[in-house]
Amino acid sequence: MRIGELGQATCVDPETIRYYERIGLLPAPVRRTNGYRAYGLAHLERLAFIRHCRALDMPLADVQRLLHLLDHPLDDCLDVDRLINTHLAHVQGRLQSLQALARQLEQLRGRCHGRHTTAECGILHELVAAAQGEGCVCHDGSAPNSPEVI
Amino acid sequence: MRIGELGQATCVDPETIRYYERIGLLPAPVRRTNGYRAYGLAHLERLAFIRHCRALDMPLADVQRLLHLLDHPLDDCLDVDRLINTHLAHVQGRLQSLQALARQLEQLRGRCHGRHTTAECGILHELVAAAQGEGCVCHDGSAPNSPEVI
DNA sequence: TAAAAACCTTGTAGCCACTACATGGTCAAG
DNA sequence: CTTGACCATGTAGTGGCTACAAGGTTTTTA
Ligand SMILES: [Zn+2]
Ligand SMILES: [Zn+2]
Ligand SMILES: [Zn+2]
Ligand SMILES: [Zn+2]
């Protein structure tokens, strides 16, 4: 397989594949005489694994660790469990804050009806008031310096 | 106010405040004779507004647009409504996929019990199988045309 | 009074996971 | 023989910060 064919087969942009190789996530394949990368089935499977983990929103560093464990089948798998649990906790935390966030945005949405100037806009008023107020997300110490929601 | 005091008052890192100034989000304040930035109440309110919008996870480009509308109170506010709606749709979409993702991770979590090698790890097996399989997030729809393997 | 600390300034580089060029080589179809 | 689709490398940009480095200023402390 050339890189374009591998990309087709996995729905991954060839530039992304080269990027994975550059950062050491995907092993460098052999080259044809013209310099083109020549991939085999092992590469396809490894790339599919990477993309599946990415679809689970794992950071590439975690994927790297999982790949390493796959390459060392006799290692203790304690790390796998820990990694998944940590990642799940992270995702659940983000779910919580996203839900709170959606609620706030839904409240805002109703406040702008018909044609009017921005001076009369309920959304802008609400945003300004909330930013001054005390009961808002960004002033209650929960996430003071880093919004870090999505 | 010096930059550190403004940062204290708004829970924003001074480096972030300078960053906002650099990208044109916060107007450059006057300077003292020693070169220190001197902020007033207007800056504090503007920064609070920015952080509140960021806590709602709006991108800075959107915040920029809202600030512009605040500065032009006679403009039509149609854009405000559209902006909030678009953003809410974005958040809700993200919420959906995050929920699906949490479910998948919860399924994975149960598959790694007791001490065993990575070769026997249910999580790794599941991840590999899912990556090869058809029903997974990252292989949706588009049938991978099998390219010739070298 | 001097030393130490905490502040401030500018500039640059790094983070993540890509993405988009720019510039040039290779190959198959018409 | 030209066109166009590929491929190669390298560099730079994205967003929203964060982390220095190397220096100047002010405040606190010994
Ligand atoms: Zn998958
Ligand atoms: Zn309105
Ligand atoms: Zn707020
Ligand atoms: Zn296991």
Short mmCIF file of C-alpha atoms (C1' of nucleotides) and ligand atoms in Angstrom, two decimals:
data_model
loop_
_atom_site.label_atom_id
_atom_site.label_comp_id
_atom_site.label_asym_id
_atom_site.label_seq_id
_atom_site.Cartn_x
_atom_site.Cartn_y
_atom_site.Cartn_z
CA MET A 1 0.00 0.00 0.00
CA ARG A 2 1.07 3.54 -0.68
CA ILE A 3 0.21 6.20 1.87
CA GLY A 4 -2.84 7.35 -0.05
CA GLU A 5 -4.27 3.86 -0.14
CA LEU A 6 -3.67 3.40 3.57
CA GLY A 7 -5.37 6.73 4.12
CA GLN A 8 -8.37 5.64 2.05
CA ALA A 9 -8.65 2.36 3.90
CA THR A 10 -8.60 3.98 7.33
CA CYS A 11 -10.17 7.35 6.55
CA VAL A 12 -7.04 9.09 7.75
CA ASP A 13 -5.43 11.97 5.91
CA PRO A 14 -1.98 11.04 4.56
CA GLU A 15 -0.54 14.10 6.25
CA THR A 16 -1.82 12.77 9.56
CA ILE A 17 -0.20 9.41 8.85
CA ARG A 18 3.14 11.10 8.20
CA TYR A 19 2.60 13.07 11.37
CA TYR A 20 2.08 9.85 13.36
CA GLU A 21 5.29 8.50 11.92
CA ARG A 22 7.17 11.69 12.74
CA ILE A 23 6.15 11.59 16.40
CA GLY A 24 6.98 7.89 16.64
CA LEU A 25 3.45 6.56 16.91
CA LEU A 26 3.50 4.59 13.69
CA PRO A 27 6.71 2.76 12.74
CA ALA A 28 8.44 4.00 9.60
CA PRO A 29 7.64 1.63 6.72
CA VAL A 30 10.02 0.42 4.10
CA ARG A 31 10.38 2.49 0.95
CA ARG A 32 10.01 1.61 -2.68
CA THR A 33 12.82 2.45 -5.04
CA ASN A 34 11.17 5.76 -5.83
CA GLY A 35 11.05 6.70 -2.17
CA TYR A 36 7.34 6.10 -1.65
CA ARG A 37 6.29 4.57 1.67
CA ALA A 38 5.16 0.94 1.36
CA TYR A 39 2.73 -0.18 4.05
CA GLY A 40 1.57 -3.65 4.99
CA LEU A 41 -1.33 -5.14 6.91
CA ALA A 42 0.38 -4.62 10.26
CA HIS A 43 0.48 -0.90 9.61
CA LEU A 44 -3.17 -0.85 8.68
CA GLU A 45 -4.15 -2.60 11.88
CA ARG A 46 -1.99 -0.38 14.01
CA LEU A 47 -3.41 2.74 12.43
CA ALA A 48 -6.95 1.46 12.89
CA PHE A 49 -6.15 0.89 16.56
CA ILE A 50 -4.82 4.41 16.90
CA ARG A 51 -7.86 5.92 15.26
CA HIS A 52 -10.20 3.87 17.39
CA CYS A 53 -8.50 5.09 20.54
CA ARG A 54 -8.63 8.64 19.20
CA ALA A 55 -12.35 8.18 18.53
CA LEU A 56 -12.55 7.39 22.26
CA ASP A 57 -10.83 10.73 22.69
CA MET A 58 -7.68 9.35 24.23
CA PRO A 59 -4.64 11.59 23.98
CA LEU A 60 -1.90 10.28 21.72
CA ALA A 61 0.38 9.77 24.73
CA ASP A 62 -2.11 7.26 26.11
CA VAL A 63 -2.40 5.56 22.75
CA GLN A 64 1.38 5.34 22.70
CA ARG A 65 1.35 3.57 26.05
CA LEU A 66 -1.32 1.12 24.92
CA LEU A 67 0.63 0.36 21.75
CA HIS A 68 3.70 -0.29 23.84
CA LEU A 69 1.76 -2.73 26.00
CA LEU A 70 0.44 -4.45 22.89
CA ASP A 71 4.04 -4.86 21.77
CA HIS A 72 4.99 -6.41 25.13
CA PRO A 73 2.34 -9.07 25.74
CA LEU A 74 4.01 -10.44 28.87
CA ASP A 75 3.88 -7.19 30.80
CA ASP A 76 1.48 -6.75 33.65
CA CYS A 77 -1.62 -5.01 32.41
CA LEU A 78 -2.27 -3.00 35.55
CA ASP A 79 -1.56 0.16 33.60
CA VAL A 80 -4.28 -0.54 31.08
CA ASP A 81 -6.94 -0.54 33.75
CA ARG A 82 -5.60 2.60 35.34
CA LEU A 83 -5.34 4.37 32.03
CA ILE A 84 -8.92 3.62 31.05
CA ASN A 85 -10.23 4.59 34.47
CA THR A 86 -8.37 7.86 34.47
CA HIS A 87 -9.57 8.64 31.01
CA LEU A 88 -13.17 7.78 31.91
CA ALA A 89 -13.02 10.04 34.95
CA HIS A 90 -11.73 12.81 32.74
CA VAL A 91 -14.54 12.32 30.23
CA GLN A 92 -17.16 12.22 32.98
CA GLY A 93 -15.85 15.45 34.44
CA ARG A 94 -16.14 17.14 31.11
CA LEU A 95 -19.63 15.75 30.69
CA GLN A 96 -20.68 17.39 33.94
CA SER A 97 -19.37 20.80 33.03
CA LEU A 98 -20.74 20.59 29.51
CA GLN A 99 -24.19 19.85 30.91
CA ALA A 100 -24.05 22.84 33.22
CA LEU A 101 -22.88 24.90 30.31
CA ALA A 102 -25.69 23.80 28.00
CA ARG A 103 -28.20 24.75 30.68
CA GLN A 104 -26.76 28.24 30.92
CA LEU A 105 -26.79 28.70 27.18
CA GLU A 106 -30.40 27.52 26.98
CA GLN A 107 -31.35 30.17 29.51
CA LEU A 108 -29.59 32.79 27.44
CA ARG A 109 -31.17 31.73 24.18
CA GLY A 110 -34.68 32.84 25.10
CA ARG A 111 -33.68 36.41 25.77
CA CYS A 112 -33.40 37.79 22.26
CA HIS A 113 -36.73 38.21 20.46
CA GLY A 114 -37.65 40.30 17.44
CA ARG A 115 -35.67 43.13 15.99
CA HIS A 116 -33.89 45.41 18.39
CA THR A 117 -30.55 47.11 18.88
CA THR A 118 -27.73 45.52 20.78
CA ALA A 119 -28.32 48.11 23.52
CA GLU A 120 -31.66 46.43 24.20
CA CYS A 121 -30.52 42.85 23.73
CA GLY A 122 -31.46 40.56 26.59
CA ILE A 123 -28.60 38.20 25.87
CA LEU A 124 -25.96 40.89 26.03
CA HIS A 125 -27.54 42.38 29.14
CA GLU A 126 -27.58 39.01 30.79
CA LEU A 127 -23.98 38.29 29.84
CA VAL A 128 -22.78 41.62 31.18
CA ALA A 129 -24.79 41.28 34.37
CA ALA A 130 -23.63 37.73 34.95
CA ALA A 131 -20.02 38.71 34.42
CA GLN A 132 -20.37 41.38 37.12
CA GLY A 133 -22.37 39.13 39.43
CA GLU A 134 -21.23 36.58 41.92
CA GLY A 135 -23.28 33.52 41.09
CA CYS A 136 -21.69 32.76 37.74
CA VAL A 137 -19.59 29.87 36.60
CA CYS A 138 -16.38 31.75 36.20
CA HIS A 139 -16.34 33.53 39.57
CA ASP A 140 -17.26 30.78 41.99
CA GLY A 141 -13.86 29.31 42.42
CA SER A 142 -14.73 26.06 40.70
CA ALA A 143 -12.67 26.83 37.64
CA PRO A 144 -11.05 30.16 38.30
CA ASN A 145 -8.22 30.34 35.88
CA SER A 146 -8.87 27.72 33.27
CA PRO A 147 -12.29 27.31 31.73
CA GLU A 148 -11.20 23.96 30.24
CA VAL A 149 -14.70 22.84 29.49
CA ILE A 150 -14.59 21.02 26.17
CA MET B 1 -4.58 48.84 38.92
CA ARG B 2 -1.41 47.08 37.87
CA ILE B 3 -1.70 43.90 35.86
CA GLY B 4 -1.23 41.69 38.89
CA GLU B 5 -4.06 43.40 40.74
CA LEU B 6 -6.36 43.08 37.75
CA GLY B 7 -5.39 39.44 37.57
CA GLN B 8 -6.20 38.93 41.26
CA ALA B 9 -9.54 40.68 40.89
CA THR B 10 -10.61 38.54 37.95
CA CYS B 11 -8.74 35.31 38.66
CA VAL B 12 -6.89 35.64 35.36
CA ASP B 13 -3.20 35.04 34.97
CA PRO B 14 -1.31 38.25 34.04
CA GLU B 15 0.24 36.41 31.12
CA THR B 16 -3.25 35.67 29.83
CA ILE B 17 -4.17 39.35 30.19
CA ARG B 18 -1.14 40.36 28.16
CA TYR B 19 -2.10 37.69 25.63
CA TYR B 20 -5.60 39.18 25.30
CA GLU B 21 -4.04 42.57 24.71
CA ARG B 22 -1.66 41.17 22.12
CA ILE B 23 -4.46 39.62 20.07
CA GLY B 24 -6.55 42.78 20.32
CA LEU B 25 -9.25 41.48 22.67
CA LEU B 26 -8.46 43.85 25.52
CA PRO B 27 -7.51 47.44 24.66
CA ALA B 28 -3.99 48.47 25.57
CA PRO B 29 -4.10 50.51 28.78
CA VAL B 30 -2.11 53.64 29.52
CA ARG B 31 1.31 53.19 31.09
CA ARG B 32 2.83 54.61 34.23
CA THR B 33 6.13 56.42 34.02
CA ASN B 34 7.92 53.17 34.82
CA GLY B 35 6.22 51.38 31.94
CA TYR B 36 3.76 49.38 34.02
CA ARG B 37 0.27 48.94 32.60
CA ALA B 38 -2.38 50.99 34.46
CA TYR B 39 -5.91 49.54 34.29
CA GLY B 40 -9.24 51.10 35.20
CA LEU B 41 -12.71 49.82 35.99
CA ALA B 42 -13.66 49.58 32.32
CA HIS B 43 -10.85 47.11 31.78
CA LEU B 44 -11.95 45.04 34.73
CA GLU B 45 -15.50 44.84 33.45
CA ARG B 46 -14.39 43.97 29.96
CA LEU B 47 -12.10 41.24 31.22
CA ALA B 48 -14.85 39.83 33.43
CA PHE B 49 -17.10 39.73 30.40
CA ILE B 50 -14.47 37.90 28.39
CA ARG B 51 -13.92 35.33 31.12
CA HIS B 52 -17.61 34.79 31.56
CA CYS B 53 -17.98 34.08 27.86
CA ARG B 54 -14.97 31.79 28.01
CA ALA B 55 -16.57 29.97 30.93
CA LEU B 56 -19.47 29.41 28.54
CA ASP B 57 -16.82 27.96 26.26
CA MET B 58 -17.19 30.50 23.52
CA PRO B 59 -14.21 30.82 21.23
CA LEU B 60 -12.36 34.11 21.52
CA ALA B 61 -13.48 35.08 18.00
CA ASP B 62 -17.09 34.97 19.19
CA VAL B 63 -16.20 36.95 22.29
CA GLN B 64 -14.56 39.49 20.01
CA ARG B 65 -17.78 39.83 18.03
CA LEU B 66 -19.88 40.27 21.17
CA LEU B 67 -17.49 42.92 22.45
CA HIS B 68 -17.77 44.73 19.15
CA LEU B 69 -21.56 44.68 19.42
CA LEU B 70 -21.34 45.99 22.97
CA ASP B 71 -19.26 48.85 21.63
CA HIS B 72 -21.88 49.63 18.97
CA PRO B 73 -25.16 49.72 20.86
CA LEU B 74 -27.24 50.88 17.87
CA ASP B 75 -26.41 47.89 15.70
CA ASP B 76 -29.00 45.26 15.04
CA CYS B 77 -28.58 42.41 17.47
CA LEU B 78 -29.54 39.65 15.05
CA ASP B 79 -25.99 38.35 15.22
CA VAL B 80 -26.14 37.87 18.97
CA ASP B 81 -29.02 35.47 18.71
CA ARG B 82 -27.41 33.55 15.87
CA LEU B 83 -24.10 33.36 17.67
CA ILE B 84 -25.62 31.95 20.85
CA ASN B 85 -27.74 29.47 18.94
CA THR B 86 -24.81 28.25 16.91
CA HIS B 87 -22.72 27.90 19.98
CA LEU B 88 -25.44 26.03 21.85
CA ALA B 89 -25.82 23.64 18.94
CA HIS B 90 -22.09 23.07 19.04
CA VAL B 91 -22.15 22.36 22.77
CA GLN B 92 -25.11 20.01 22.45
CA GLY B 93 -23.42 18.10 19.67
CA ARG B 94 -20.32 17.73 21.76
CA LEU B 95 -22.45 16.63 24.70
CA GLN B 96 -24.00 13.86 22.62
CA SER B 97 -20.74 12.43 21.44
CA LEU B 98 -19.23 12.70 24.89
CA GLN B 99 -22.11 10.68 26.31
CA ALA B 100 -21.68 7.97 23.70
CA LEU B 101 -17.99 7.98 24.47
CA ALA B 102 -18.52 7.62 28.23
CA ARG B 103 -20.77 4.62 27.58
CA GLN B 104 -18.09 2.95 25.48
CA LEU B 105 -15.45 3.56 28.11
CA GLU B 106 -17.71 2.18 30.84
CA GLN B 107 -18.10 -0.99 28.82
CA LEU B 108 -14.35 -1.25 28.49
CA ARG B 109 -13.69 -0.64 32.15
CA GLY B 110 -15.19 -3.90 33.33
CA ARG B 111 -12.95 -6.06 31.20
CA CYS B 112 -9.74 -5.96 33.17
CA HIS B 113 -9.89 -7.91 36.46
CA GLY B 114 -7.12 -9.26 38.63
CA ARG B 115 -3.53 -9.67 37.67
CA HIS B 116 -2.80 -10.82 34.17
CA THR B 117 -0.52 -10.05 31.28
CA THR B 118 -1.41 -7.61 28.57
CA ALA B 119 -1.79 -10.55 26.20
CA GLU B 120 -4.80 -11.63 28.26
CA CYS B 121 -6.22 -8.20 28.90
CA GLY B 122 -9.87 -7.85 28.03
CA ILE B 123 -9.56 -4.14 27.45
CA LEU B 124 -6.78 -4.46 24.94
CA HIS B 125 -8.54 -7.36 23.22
CA GLU B 126 -11.70 -5.34 22.98
CA LEU B 127 -9.90 -2.30 21.63
CA VAL B 128 -8.11 -4.30 18.98
CA ALA B 129 -11.27 -6.16 17.99
CA ALA B 130 -13.29 -2.97 17.83
CA ALA B 131 -10.68 -1.28 15.70
CA GLN B 132 -10.87 -4.16 13.20
CA GLY B 133 -14.65 -4.38 13.41
CA GLU B 134 -17.30 -2.55 11.51
CA GLY B 135 -19.61 -1.21 14.18
CA CYS B 136 -17.22 1.23 15.72
CA VAL B 137 -17.26 4.99 15.85
CA CYS B 138 -14.26 5.55 13.66
CA HIS B 139 -15.21 3.27 10.77
CA ASP B 140 -18.74 4.53 10.23
CA GLY B 141 -20.43 4.04 6.91
CA SER B 142 -17.70 4.32 4.34
CA ALA B 143 -16.67 0.81 3.42
CA PRO B 144 -12.90 0.54 3.31
CA ASN B 145 -11.98 -0.66 -0.14
CA SER B 146 -9.36 -3.30 0.48
CA PRO B 147 -6.15 -2.14 -1.11
CA GLU B 148 -3.49 -4.55 -2.13
CA VAL B 149 -1.16 -5.37 0.70
CA ILE B 150 2.49 -5.70 -0.12
"C1'" DT C 1 20.99 50.36 54.26
"C1'" DA C 2 21.39 46.45 51.72
"C1'" DA C 3 19.79 42.26 50.31
"C1'" DA C 4 15.93 39.51 49.01
"C1'" DA C 5 11.41 38.96 47.38
"C1'" DA C 6 7.91 40.04 44.53
"C1'" DC C 7 6.47 42.46 41.04
"C1'" DC C 8 6.78 44.37 36.13
"C1'" DT C 9 8.64 44.52 31.02
"C1'" DT C 10 9.66 42.30 26.36
"C1'" DG C 11 10.35 38.42 23.53
"C1'" DT C 12 10.36 33.68 22.29
"C1'" DA C 13 9.14 28.94 22.37
"C1'" DG C 14 6.23 25.16 23.78
"C1'" DC C 15 1.74 22.52 24.35
"C1'" DC C 16 -1.93 19.30 21.46
"C1'" DA C 17 -3.32 17.09 17.26
"C1'" DC C 18 -3.43 18.26 13.41
"C1'" DT C 19 -3.75 21.14 8.88
"C1'" DA C 20 -2.05 23.88 5.12
"C1'" DC C 21 1.10 25.32 2.26
"C1'" DA C 22 5.55 25.55 -0.76
"C1'" DT C 23 8.52 23.26 -3.71
"C1'" DG C 24 9.82 19.58 -6.16
"C1'" DG C 25 9.99 14.45 -7.76
"C1'" DT C 26 7.19 10.30 -9.95
"C1'" DC C 27 3.90 8.08 -12.63
"C1'" DA C 28 -0.20 6.84 -15.68
"C1'" DA C 29 -3.69 8.43 -19.11
"C1'" DG C 30 -4.96 10.82 -23.13
"C1'" DC D 1 4.09 15.48 -24.35
"C1'" DT D 2 1.31 17.46 -21.45
"C1'" DT D 3 -1.87 17.09 -17.81
"C1'" DG D 4 -3.14 15.70 -13.52
"C1'" DA D 5 -2.94 12.73 -9.58
"C1'" DC D 6 0.02 11.13 -6.57
"C1'" DC D 7 4.26 11.26 -3.47
"C1'" DA D 8 8.46 13.48 -0.88
"C1'" DT D 9 10.37 16.98 2.53
"C1'" DG D 10 10.16 20.95 5.28
"C1'" DT D 11 8.04 24.82 7.44
"C1'" DA D 12 4.47 27.42 9.51
"C1'" DG D 13 -0.14 28.08 11.26
"C1'" DT D 14 -4.36 26.91 14.30
"C1'" DG D 15 -6.49 28.11 19.59
"C1'" DG D 16 -5.81 29.50 23.99
"C1'" DC D 17 -2.99 29.78 26.60
"C1'" DT D 18 1.61 28.58 29.52
"C1'" DA D 19 6.49 28.70 30.52
"C1'" DC D 20 10.48 30.37 30.34
"C1'" DA D 21 14.65 33.95 29.76
"C1'" DA D 22 16.76 38.19 30.70
"C1'" DG D 23 16.26 42.29 32.35
"C1'" DG D 24 14.12 46.60 35.13
"C1'" DT D 25 11.36 48.32 39.44
"C1'" DT D 26 9.28 48.27 43.84
"C1'" DT D 27 8.44 46.47 48.35
"C1'" DT D 28 9.66 43.84 52.23
"C1'" DT D 29 12.72 42.19 55.36
"C1'" DA D 30 17.10 41.49 58.03
ZN ZN E 1 -12.87 2.33 15.44
ZN ZN E 2 -30.99 40.60 21.12
ZN ZN E 3 -18.65 34.74 35.07
ZN ZN E 4 -6.14 -6.14 31.73
#
